[in-house]
Short mmCIF file of C-alpha atoms in Angstrom, two decimals:
data_model
loop_
_atom_site.label_atom_id
_atom_site.label_comp_id
_atom_site.label_asym_id
_atom_site.label_seq_id
_atom_site.Cartn_x
_atom_site.Cartn_y
_atom_site.Cartn_z
CA UNK A 1 73.64 -20.42 37.12
CA UNK A 2 71.58 -18.55 34.48
CA UNK A 3 69.40 -20.93 32.49
CA UNK A 4 70.23 -18.95 29.34
CA UNK A 5 73.82 -20.21 29.61
CA UNK A 6 72.55 -23.75 28.99
CA UNK A 7 70.61 -24.58 25.83
CA UNK A 8 67.21 -26.24 25.82
CA UNK A 9 68.74 -29.14 23.89
CA UNK A 10 70.91 -30.01 26.89
CA UNK A 11 67.95 -30.04 29.27
CA UNK A 12 65.85 -32.02 26.82
CA UNK A 13 68.53 -34.73 26.71
CA UNK A 14 68.46 -35.35 30.46
CA UNK A 15 66.76 -38.44 31.84
CA UNK A 16 64.57 -37.38 34.73
CA UNK A 17 64.26 -40.97 35.93
CA UNK A 18 68.00 -41.09 36.56
CA UNK A 19 67.80 -38.11 38.90
CA UNK A 20 67.79 -38.72 42.64
CA UNK A 21 64.62 -37.64 44.49
CA UNK A 22 64.95 -35.05 47.25
CA UNK A 23 62.96 -35.15 50.47
CA UNK A 24 62.08 -31.47 50.65
CA UNK A 25 58.88 -29.46 50.91
CA UNK A 26 58.63 -25.69 50.78
CA UNK A 27 57.12 -23.97 53.80
CA UNK A 28 54.25 -22.61 51.71
CA UNK A 29 53.30 -26.19 50.76
CA UNK A 30 53.66 -27.94 54.12
CA UNK A 31 49.90 -27.74 54.71
CA UNK A 32 49.17 -29.50 51.41
CA UNK A 33 48.85 -33.26 50.95
CA UNK A 34 52.09 -34.92 49.80
CA UNK A 35 50.75 -35.57 46.30
CA UNK A 36 50.06 -31.84 45.82
CA UNK A 37 53.48 -30.63 46.90
CA UNK A 38 56.30 -29.79 44.53
CA UNK A 39 58.84 -32.55 44.00
CA UNK A 40 62.56 -32.18 43.36
CA UNK A 41 65.15 -34.37 41.69
CA UNK A 42 68.88 -33.77 41.22
CA UNK A 43 71.65 -34.85 38.87
CA UNK A 44 75.30 -33.86 38.84
CA UNK A 45 77.99 -33.16 36.25
CA UNK A 46 81.10 -31.03 35.82
CA UNK A 47 81.03 -27.42 34.63
CA UNK A 48 84.19 -26.06 32.99
CA UNK A 49 84.56 -22.29 33.25
CA UNK A 50 87.37 -20.68 31.24
CA UNK A 51 89.13 -17.62 32.60
CA UNK A 52 88.91 -14.15 31.06
CA UNK A 53 92.39 -14.59 29.56
CA UNK A 54 93.61 -17.43 27.39
CA UNK A 55 96.47 -18.26 29.75
CA UNK A 56 94.10 -18.58 32.70
CA UNK A 57 93.43 -22.15 33.81
CA UNK A 58 90.01 -23.66 33.22
CA UNK A 59 88.03 -23.84 36.46
CA UNK A 60 86.16 -27.09 37.03
CA UNK A 61 83.25 -26.99 39.48
CA UNK A 62 80.36 -29.24 40.31
CA UNK A 63 77.09 -28.45 38.58
CA UNK A 64 73.96 -29.66 40.31
CA UNK A 65 71.08 -30.07 37.88
CA UNK A 66 67.77 -29.62 39.67
CA UNK A 67 64.28 -30.42 38.43
CA UNK A 68 61.26 -28.93 40.17
CA UNK A 69 57.72 -29.97 39.30
CA UNK A 70 56.46 -26.66 40.68
CA UNK A 71 58.76 -24.68 38.40
CA UNK A 72 57.78 -26.88 35.47
CA UNK A 73 54.08 -26.23 36.01
CA UNK A 74 54.67 -22.50 36.28
CA UNK A 75 56.76 -22.40 33.12
CA UNK A 76 54.17 -24.37 31.16
CA UNK A 77 51.43 -22.02 32.30
CA UNK A 78 53.48 -18.93 31.44
CA UNK A 79 54.34 -20.28 27.99
CA UNK A 80 50.71 -21.13 27.29
CA UNK A 81 49.69 -17.57 28.15
CA UNK A 82 52.44 -16.09 25.97
CA UNK A 83 51.45 -18.23 23.01
CA UNK A 84 47.76 -17.41 23.46
CA UNK A 85 48.43 -13.66 23.55
CA UNK A 86 50.81 -13.87 20.62
CA UNK A 87 48.28 -15.89 18.63
CA UNK A 88 45.53 -13.33 19.20
CA UNK A 89 47.77 -10.43 18.18
CA UNK A 90 49.18 -12.22 15.12
CA UNK A 91 45.71 -13.18 13.92
CA UNK A 92 44.65 -9.56 14.24
CA UNK A 93 47.64 -8.43 12.18
CA UNK A 94 46.98 -11.18 9.66
CA UNK A 95 43.40 -10.02 9.19
CA UNK A 96 44.55 -6.43 8.78
CA UNK A 97 47.32 -7.19 6.29
CA UNK A 98 46.95 -4.97 3.24
CA UNK A 99 44.60 -2.61 5.04
CA UNK A 100 45.02 0.87 6.39
CA UNK A 101 47.62 0.16 9.08
CA UNK A 102 49.59 -2.66 7.45
CA UNK A 103 49.56 -1.68 3.80
CA UNK A 104 53.25 -2.49 3.22
CA UNK A 105 55.44 -5.48 3.92
CA UNK A 106 57.76 -3.31 6.04
CA UNK A 107 54.94 -2.33 8.39
CA UNK A 108 53.89 -5.95 8.71
CA UNK A 109 57.46 -7.03 9.52
CA UNK A 110 57.85 -4.30 12.15
CA UNK A 111 54.61 -5.22 13.89
CA UNK A 112 55.38 -8.93 13.85
CA UNK A 113 58.81 -8.22 15.30
CA UNK A 114 57.27 -6.20 18.14
CA UNK A 115 54.87 -9.05 18.94
CA UNK A 116 57.65 -11.63 18.88
CA UNK A 117 59.78 -9.58 21.25
CA UNK A 118 56.99 -8.49 23.60
CA UNK A 119 55.49 -11.97 23.93
CA UNK A 120 58.91 -13.68 23.92
CA UNK A 121 58.06 -16.09 21.11
CA UNK A 122 60.83 -15.12 18.68
CA UNK A 123 62.57 -18.49 19.05
CA UNK A 124 59.53 -20.50 17.95
CA UNK A 125 57.68 -18.06 15.67
CA UNK A 126 57.98 -18.66 11.93
CA UNK A 127 56.54 -16.06 9.56
CA UNK A 128 56.29 -15.53 5.83
CA UNK A 129 55.37 -12.15 4.35
CA UNK A 130 54.30 -12.12 0.70
CA UNK A 131 51.87 -10.39 -1.65
CA UNK A 132 48.54 -11.38 -3.12
CA UNK A 133 47.34 -11.06 -6.72
CA UNK A 134 46.51 -7.41 -6.17
CA UNK A 135 49.92 -6.59 -4.76
CA UNK A 136 48.81 -6.25 -1.16
CA UNK A 137 51.04 -7.70 1.58
CA UNK A 138 50.03 -10.98 3.21
CA UNK A 139 51.15 -12.71 6.37
CA UNK A 140 51.43 -16.43 7.11
CA UNK A 141 52.77 -17.66 10.43
CA UNK A 142 53.02 -20.68 12.71
CA UNK A 143 54.84 -21.85 15.84
CA UNK A 144 57.67 -24.35 15.40
CA UNK A 145 56.50 -27.47 17.22
CA UNK A 146 60.04 -28.86 17.56
CA UNK A 147 61.20 -25.73 19.35
CA UNK A 148 58.15 -25.82 21.62
CA UNK A 149 58.80 -29.49 22.39
CA UNK A 150 62.41 -28.70 23.33
CA UNK A 151 61.25 -25.87 25.57
CA UNK A 152 58.68 -28.13 27.21
CA UNK A 153 61.35 -30.77 27.87
CA UNK A 154 63.47 -28.14 29.62
CA UNK A 155 60.66 -27.03 31.93
CA UNK A 156 61.50 -27.25 35.62
CA UNK A 157 65.27 -27.59 35.23
CA UNK A 158 67.86 -25.22 36.65
CA UNK A 159 71.51 -25.49 37.66
CA UNK A 160 73.46 -24.79 40.84
CA UNK A 161 77.23 -24.32 40.95
CA UNK A 162 79.04 -25.80 43.96
CA UNK A 163 82.69 -25.62 44.95
CA UNK A 164 82.47 -28.12 47.81
CA UNK A 165 83.58 -31.67 46.96
CA UNK A 166 81.06 -34.46 47.06
CA UNK A 167 82.65 -35.78 50.27
CA UNK A 168 81.43 -32.62 52.01
CA UNK A 169 78.07 -32.23 50.33
CA UNK A 170 76.08 -34.59 48.14
CA UNK A 171 73.94 -33.13 45.31
CA UNK A 172 70.90 -33.47 47.56
CA UNK A 173 72.66 -31.58 50.38
CA UNK A 174 73.70 -28.81 47.97
CA UNK A 175 70.05 -28.27 47.01
CA UNK A 176 68.92 -28.31 50.64
CA UNK A 177 71.58 -25.74 51.53
CA UNK A 178 70.47 -23.60 48.60
CA UNK A 179 66.86 -23.79 49.74
CA UNK A 180 67.95 -22.66 53.19
CA UNK A 181 69.61 -19.50 51.94
CA UNK A 182 66.66 -17.42 53.08
CA UNK A 183 67.63 -18.05 56.71
CA UNK A 184 70.99 -16.39 56.13
CA UNK A 185 69.64 -13.68 53.84
CA UNK A 186 67.32 -12.45 56.57
CA UNK A 187 70.44 -11.46 58.47
CA UNK A 188 71.83 -9.59 55.48
CA UNK A 189 69.08 -7.04 56.03
CA UNK A 190 70.70 -6.18 59.35
CA UNK A 191 73.74 -4.88 57.46
CA UNK A 192 71.78 -1.97 56.02
CA UNK A 193 69.39 -1.79 58.95
CA UNK A 194 70.54 -1.68 62.56
CA UNK A 195 74.24 -1.99 61.68
CA UNK A 196 73.93 0.68 58.96
CA UNK A 197 76.88 -0.63 56.95
CA UNK A 198 77.58 1.67 53.99
CA UNK A 199 79.63 0.91 50.85
CA UNK A 200 83.37 1.17 51.41
CA UNK A 201 85.98 1.31 48.64
CA UNK A 202 89.06 -0.83 49.28
CA UNK A 203 92.06 -1.37 47.03
CA UNK A 204 93.34 -4.81 48.03
CA UNK A 205 91.77 -8.23 48.44
CA UNK A 206 93.17 -8.59 51.96
CA UNK A 207 91.31 -5.45 52.98
CA UNK A 208 88.12 -6.88 51.51
CA UNK A 209 88.63 -10.01 53.59
CA UNK A 210 89.31 -7.94 56.70
CA UNK A 211 86.23 -5.79 56.13
CA UNK A 212 84.02 -8.87 55.70
CA UNK A 213 85.45 -10.33 58.90
CA UNK A 214 84.75 -7.15 60.86
CA UNK A 215 81.19 -6.99 59.50
CA UNK A 216 80.58 -10.63 60.42
CA UNK A 217 81.90 -10.01 63.95
CA UNK A 218 79.60 -7.00 64.26
CA UNK A 219 76.66 -9.09 63.07
CA UNK A 220 77.55 -11.82 65.56
CA UNK A 221 77.61 -9.32 68.43
CA UNK A 222 74.32 -7.84 67.21
CA UNK A 223 72.71 -11.31 67.13
CA UNK A 224 73.94 -12.12 70.64
CA UNK A 225 72.55 -8.85 71.99
CA UNK A 226 69.25 -9.47 70.25
CA UNK A 227 69.14 -12.98 71.70
CA UNK A 228 69.63 -11.68 75.23
CA UNK A 229 66.94 -9.06 74.77
CA UNK A 230 64.48 -11.63 73.45
CA UNK A 231 65.17 -13.95 76.37
CA UNK A 232 64.71 -11.10 78.84
CA UNK A 233 61.43 -10.09 77.20
CA UNK A 234 60.24 -13.68 77.31
CA UNK A 235 60.94 -13.97 81.04
CA UNK A 236 59.30 -10.61 81.70
CA UNK A 237 56.22 -11.55 79.66
CA UNK A 238 55.90 -14.82 81.55
CA UNK A 239 56.24 -13.10 84.92
CA UNK A 240 53.64 -10.42 84.17
CA UNK A 241 51.14 -12.52 82.22
CA UNK A 242 51.36 -16.13 83.40
CA UNK A 243 48.08 -17.01 81.71
CA UNK A 244 48.79 -15.29 78.43
CA UNK A 245 48.76 -17.40 75.27
CA UNK A 246 50.57 -14.80 73.17
CA UNK A 247 53.86 -16.11 71.80
CA UNK A 248 56.94 -14.29 73.15
CA UNK A 249 59.18 -12.42 70.70
CA UNK A 250 61.73 -15.23 70.65
CA UNK A 251 59.08 -17.64 69.39
CA UNK A 252 59.46 -16.12 65.96
CA UNK A 253 62.43 -18.43 65.55
CA UNK A 254 62.40 -22.18 65.85
CA UNK A 255 64.97 -24.03 67.97
CA UNK A 256 66.85 -25.15 64.88
CA UNK A 257 66.32 -22.04 62.77
CA UNK A 258 69.71 -20.97 61.30
CA UNK A 259 68.47 -17.38 61.37
CA UNK A 260 67.89 -17.59 65.11
CA UNK A 261 70.19 -15.12 66.93
CA UNK A 262 72.02 -17.66 69.06
#
């Protein structure tokens, strides 16, 4: 779910200590000590989604609120860089106020607006454009500390929408399934690759369902053929090179890898 759909005030009001910890480590961090790995926590509430028409019923789905320490660190670093760049550019404009390039209040306002948009600090930037005793434009500015504090409190949070009831998947399981989406997405590349599936226009939902079913059957057959080929190559490699230490093609997948063509 897009973070922009949820205000920073909502995230700031969450109690991280009430969130359940998740035993998960990203593959890129498995070589790191446990204290240096990213940590995840999850909460759950209900998301109400109204339909496009007033008479449509309101859809209620589970919303899994996830906090990632890795995401939080990245967001803090990115915000610090944005503020530093915005500060340098605003100070430059402030020093040049009333000079050759910013000799009117309109020019000052335009330049400040460009900086706020480019550096994405419009929500926390507060400016005041006035004139001095000689009638030259002046610029005063600062960052709203309350807005920055709310943004900092929201660091690391994001939301997942789930339709499965809690009896089928706990909030922790929903996050783990979401983190495993890459295993399935690797197979999506086969649609446009070996299977060469092109866009097809259909007029009815039942035809969409039928098309998806046919594509999934084709992908299943493709995976089974690939599995047989890999097994044959592995046996052939073992027969020809009994002392070879090179991993066979099928070793690219682990025994429990969901992306494995089994």
